[in-house]
Coordinates of C-alpha atoms in Angstrom, one line a residue:
M1 CA 36.5 -4.9 -2.7
I2 CA 36.2 -1.4 -4.1
P3 CA 32.9 -0.8 -6.0
R4 CA 33.2 0.2 -9.7
F5 CA 30.8 2.8 -11.0
D6 CA 29.9 4.2 -14.4
L7 CA 31.7 7.5 -14.6
R8 CA 28.9 9.0 -16.8
R9 CA 26.5 8.2 -14.0
L10 CA 28.8 9.5 -11.3
F11 CA 29.2 12.9 -13.0
G12 CA 25.4 13.2 -13.4
L13 CA 24.9 12.9 -9.7
P14 CA 23.4 15.9 -7.9
L15 CA 26.3 16.2 -5.5
L16 CA 28.6 16.9 -8.4
S17 CA 26.2 19.1 -10.4
A18 CA 24.7 21.2 -7.6
G19 CA 26.5 24.3 -8.7
E20 CA 24.3 24.5 -11.8
D21 CA 21.5 26.1 -9.8
P22 CA 22.7 29.0 -7.6
G23 CA 20.9 29.1 -4.3
A24 CA 20.1 25.4 -4.2
P25 CA 21.0 23.8 -0.9
A26 CA 24.2 21.8 -1.0
P27 CA 23.5 18.1 -1.4
R28 CA 24.4 15.8 1.5
E29 CA 27.0 13.0 1.2
S30 CA 24.1 10.6 1.9
E31 CA 22.6 11.6 -1.5
L32 CA 25.8 10.3 -3.3
L33 CA 25.6 7.1 -1.4
F34 CA 21.9 6.8 -2.2
D35 CA 22.4 7.4 -5.9
L36 CA 25.3 5.0 -6.2
T37 CA 24.1 2.1 -4.0
G38 CA 20.4 2.8 -3.2
E39 CA 21.2 2.8 0.5
N40 CA 19.1 5.2 2.6
P41 CA 19.5 4.2 6.3
E42 CA 18.0 7.5 7.6
N43 CA 14.8 7.1 5.5
R44 CA 15.1 10.6 4.1
L45 CA 13.3 11.6 0.9
F46 CA 15.9 11.1 -1.8
A47 CA 18.4 10.8 1.1
R48 CA 18.1 14.6 1.6
Y49 CA 14.8 15.6 3.3
G50 CA 13.9 14.4 6.7
A51 CA 10.4 14.7 8.1
G52 CA 11.0 18.1 9.5
E53 CA 12.6 19.5 6.4
L54 CA 9.8 18.1 4.2
R55 CA 7.1 19.5 6.5
D56 CA 8.7 22.9 6.1
R57 CA 8.3 22.6 2.3
L58 CA 4.8 21.3 2.6
G59 CA 4.0 24.5 4.5
A60 CA 5.8 26.8 2.1
S61 CA 3.9 25.3 -0.9
G62 CA 0.5 26.1 0.7
L63 CA -0.5 22.4 1.0
L64 CA -0.7 22.3 4.8
A65 CA -2.7 25.6 4.9
G66 CA -5.1 24.1 2.3
L67 CA -5.6 21.0 4.3
S68 CA -6.3 23.0 7.4
E69 CA -8.9 25.1 5.6
R70 CA -10.6 21.8 4.6
G71 CA -10.7 20.6 8.2
Y72 CA -7.5 18.6 8.4
P73 CA -5.0 20.6 10.5
D74 CA -1.7 19.1 11.5
P75 CA -1.8 15.9 9.3
L76 CA 0.3 12.9 10.2
L77 CA 3.4 12.7 7.9
R78 CA 5.0 9.4 7.0
L79 CA 8.0 8.8 4.7
S80 CA 8.8 5.5 3.1
C81 CA 12.1 5.9 1.2
A82 CA 13.9 2.6 1.3
D83 CA 13.3 1.9 -2.4
P84 CA 15.1 4.4 -4.7
A85 CA 12.3 3.8 -7.4
D86 CA 9.5 4.4 -4.9
Q87 CA 10.1 7.4 -2.7
R88 CA 6.8 7.8 -0.9
I89 CA 5.3 10.8 1.0
C90 CA 2.0 10.2 2.8
L91 CA -0.2 12.5 4.8
Y92 CA -3.0 11.1 7.0
A93 CA -5.9 12.6 8.8
G94 CA -5.1 11.4 12.3
E95 CA -4.7 7.7 11.7
E96 CA -2.2 6.0 9.5
T97 CA -4.8 4.0 7.5
R98 CA -5.7 4.0 3.9
D99 CA -9.2 5.3 4.6
R100 CA -7.7 8.3 6.3
L101 CA -5.2 9.1 3.5
L102 CA -5.1 12.8 2.5
F103 CA -2.1 12.8 0.2
E104 CA 0.3 10.3 -1.3
A105 CA 3.1 10.9 -3.7
R106 CA 5.3 8.1 -5.1
L107 CA 8.4 9.7 -6.7
Q108 CA 11.7 8.8 -8.3
L109 CA 14.8 10.6 -9.4
A110 CA 15.7 8.9 -12.7
P111 CA 17.3 9.5 -16.1
F112 CA 14.8 9.9 -19.0
H113 CA 15.6 9.1 -22.6
P114 CA 13.0 9.9 -25.4
R115 CA 11.7 6.7 -26.9
R116 CA 12.2 8.2 -30.4
P117 CA 13.6 11.4 -31.9
I118 CA 11.6 14.5 -30.8
G119 CA 12.7 17.9 -31.9
P120 CA 16.4 18.3 -31.2
F121 CA 16.5 15.2 -29.0
T122 CA 17.3 11.6 -29.9
E123 CA 17.1 8.3 -28.1
E124 CA 20.6 9.1 -26.7
T125 CA 19.5 12.3 -25.1
S126 CA 19.4 12.0 -21.3
F127 CA 17.5 14.2 -18.9
R128 CA 17.5 13.9 -15.1
M129 CA 13.9 14.0 -14.0
L130 CA 11.7 14.0 -11.0
V131 CA 9.3 11.2 -12.0
I132 CA 5.7 11.1 -10.6
H133 CA 4.7 7.4 -10.4
W134 CA 1.6 8.0 -8.3
L135 CA -0.2 11.1 -6.9
V136 CA -3.4 11.1 -4.8
L137 CA -5.2 13.9 -3.1
S138 CA -8.4 12.7 -1.4
S139 CA -10.9 13.8 1.2
P140 CA -11.4 10.9 3.7
D141 CA -14.7 12.4 4.8
G142 CA -16.0 13.5 1.4
T143 CA -18.8 11.9 -0.6
F144 CA -19.5 11.8 -4.3
S145 CA -22.6 13.6 -5.5
V146 CA -24.3 14.8 -8.6
D147 CA -22.2 18.0 -8.4
R148 CA -19.0 16.1 -7.6
P149 CA -19.2 12.8 -9.4
R150 CA -16.6 10.1 -9.2
L151 CA -13.8 10.5 -11.7
P152 CA -12.2 7.4 -13.2
G153 CA -9.8 5.8 -10.8
Q154 CA -11.0 7.8 -7.8
E155 CA -11.8 6.1 -4.5
K156 CA -12.6 9.4 -2.6
P157 CA -13.4 12.9 -3.8
G158 CA -10.4 15.2 -4.4
L159 CA -9.3 18.1 -2.2
G160 CA -8.8 20.7 -4.9
L161 CA -5.2 21.2 -3.9
L162 CA -3.4 20.4 -7.1
N163 CA -1.8 23.8 -7.4
P164 CA 0.0 23.8 -4.1
T165 CA 1.0 20.2 -4.8
L166 CA 2.6 21.2 -8.1
A167 CA 4.3 24.1 -6.3
L168 CA 5.8 21.5 -3.8
L169 CA 7.0 19.3 -6.7
K170 CA 8.5 22.2 -8.5
S171 CA 10.3 23.4 -5.4
L172 CA 11.8 20.0 -4.8
A173 CA 12.8 19.6 -8.4
R174 CA 14.7 22.9 -8.3
E175 CA 16.5 22.0 -5.1
L176 CA 17.4 18.6 -6.6
S177 CA 18.9 20.2 -9.8
V178 CA 16.8 18.2 -12.2
D179 CA 15.8 19.2 -15.7
G180 CA 12.1 18.8 -15.0
V181 CA 9.2 16.9 -13.5
L182 CA 7.7 14.0 -15.6
D183 CA 4.4 12.2 -15.5
V184 CA 2.6 9.8 -17.8
P185 CA -1.1 10.5 -17.2
D186 CA -3.4 7.4 -17.4
H187 CA -6.7 9.3 -17.7
F188 CA -7.9 12.3 -19.7
H189 CA -8.9 14.2 -16.6
T190 CA -5.4 13.7 -15.1
A191 CA -3.7 15.1 -18.2
L192 CA -6.2 18.0 -18.1
F193 CA -5.4 18.8 -14.5
Y194 CA -1.6 18.6 -15.1
S195 CA -1.9 20.8 -18.2
R196 CA -2.0 23.8 -15.9
A197 CA 1.8 23.5 -15.7
F198 CA 2.9 20.5 -17.8
R199 CA 3.2 20.1 -21.6
Y200 CA 3.6 16.9 -23.6
L201 CA 7.2 16.5 -24.6
D202 CA 6.1 15.6 -28.1
P203 CA 4.5 18.7 -29.7
E204 CA 2.2 16.5 -31.8
A205 CA 1.0 14.7 -28.7
E206 CA 0.4 18.1 -27.0
G207 CA -1.6 19.3 -30.0
R208 CA -3.7 16.1 -30.1
F209 CA -4.4 16.4 -26.4
Q210 CA -5.4 20.0 -26.8
A211 CA -7.8 19.0 -29.6
I212 CA -9.3 16.3 -27.4
A213 CA -9.8 18.9 -24.6
R214 CA -11.3 21.4 -27.1
D215 CA -13.7 18.9 -28.6
L216 CA -14.9 17.4 -25.3
S217 CA -15.1 20.7 -23.5
G218 CA -18.9 20.7 -23.5
I219 CA -19.2 17.3 -21.8
P220 CA -19.1 16.9 -18.0
L221 CA -15.5 16.0 -17.1
A222 CA -16.3 12.7 -15.3
Q223 CA -18.4 11.5 -18.3
A224 CA -15.8 12.7 -20.9
S225 CA -12.9 11.0 -19.0
D226 CA -14.9 7.8 -18.6
A227 CA -15.8 7.7 -22.3
V228 CA -12.2 8.1 -23.2
R229 CA -11.3 5.3 -20.8
E230 CA -13.9 3.1 -22.4
G231 CA -12.4 3.5 -25.8
C232 CA -15.2 5.6 -27.2
L233 CA -13.2 8.5 -28.5
V234 CA -13.4 8.7 -32.3
D235 CA -11.6 10.5 -35.0
R236 CA -14.3 12.6 -36.6
T237 CA -12.8 12.4 -40.1
T238 CA -12.0 8.7 -40.3
G239 CA -14.4 7.2 -37.7
A240 CA -11.6 5.3 -36.2
S241 CA -11.5 4.7 -32.4
I242 CA -8.7 6.5 -30.7
P243 CA -7.2 4.8 -27.6
W244 CA -5.9 7.0 -24.8
P245 CA -2.3 7.8 -25.8
T246 CA 0.6 6.9 -23.5
A247 CA 3.0 9.8 -23.6
E248 CA 5.1 11.9 -21.3
Q249 CA 3.9 15.2 -19.9
V250 CA 6.8 17.4 -18.5
L251 CA 7.2 20.4 -16.4
A252 CA 10.5 21.8 -17.8
L253 CA 12.7 23.7 -15.5
R254 CA 15.9 24.4 -17.2
G255 CA 18.3 23.9 -20.1
P256 CA 17.5 22.4 -23.6
L257 CA 14.3 20.9 -22.3
R258 CA 12.8 24.2 -21.2
R259 CA 14.0 26.0 -24.4
F260 CA 12.5 23.4 -26.7
L261 CA 9.0 23.6 -25.1
R262 CA 9.1 27.3 -25.5
S263 CA 10.5 27.3 -29.0
P264 CA 8.7 28.4 -32.2
S265 CA 9.3 25.0 -33.7
Y266 CA 7.5 23.3 -30.8
Q267 CA 4.6 25.7 -31.0
E268 CA 4.2 25.3 -34.8
A269 CA 4.2 21.5 -34.6
R270 CA 1.6 21.7 -31.7
N271 CA -0.6 24.1 -33.6
R272 CA -0.5 21.9 -36.7
A273 CA -1.6 18.9 -34.7
L274 CA -4.3 20.9 -33.0
A275 CA -5.7 22.1 -36.3
D276 CA -5.5 18.7 -38.0
H277 CA -7.5 16.7 -35.3
R278 CA -11.2 16.6 -34.6
F279 CA -12.7 14.2 -32.1
V280 CA -16.2 13.1 -31.0
V281 CA -17.5 10.5 -28.6
N282 CA -19.3 7.4 -29.9
W283 CA -22.2 7.6 -27.5
D284 CA -23.9 4.4 -28.8
L285 CA -20.7 2.4 -28.0
Y286 CA -20.4 4.2 -24.6
R287 CA -23.9 3.1 -23.7
E288 CA -23.2 -0.5 -24.8
N289 CA -20.0 -0.5 -22.7
L290 CA -21.8 0.9 -19.6
A291 CA -24.5 -1.8 -19.9
R292 CA -21.8 -4.5 -20.1
R293 CA -19.9 -3.0 -17.2
D294 CA -23.1 -2.7 -15.0
H295 CA -24.3 -6.2 -15.9
P296 CA -21.3 -8.4 -16.6

């Protein structure tokens, strides 16, 4: 029996579009098999990168040097790439256990369609994206303190290595000939960290986020992010509670996506939203929520 494939999907595969990015390494035949059937018998990241090749890129990004400077030389690298929707990279400090985890990235190559019209894009627009489903950088031996309090969702203190991590993801994305890198941040502090390189696809969402960052800038980050998580962010004009918005942040690398995020129309819409929004924290509600959380 000969498999039947959607031709639109076939022509979007990296093996057939690799020529769009001069200098990118030629994709392997295993990538085509992986994209069509999900098979990855060699356990390569995206059916392309083996452990040695990935370690080279970890070194080039500065991530390995950063770990070494923090007392974690030669970390143990493990790939878990059987599931196309969960391509996992893990680095461990000596032992392959969760309490010795230094770095974990759970990634996917996937088409992305806007949920509604945004700028020149419609629901039919399709981008090929490197999707970040999960990203952790943690110090197994670190401890939280007054100077380094726990951020929402953290189990261990961070390592301060986001910049080389973003360099790694950007390098992989360019080699894989995708339009960009995509993440949906679940916390205010996560969005703030990513905003070094990422922008919300929706310019109004970007302006609203920048307004939140502006208006909460005088509050310690851990407390500000926790207050947002607790539903204590308030529109200063209306007094309405503002839930943390679910929206896509993207690092655009090429084509229409990159042009839109750099366009005057995007900047104008972002600036309007930034000027129109004012936020405060309802501290009374926050204290009530903390009391309920500490004494359920």
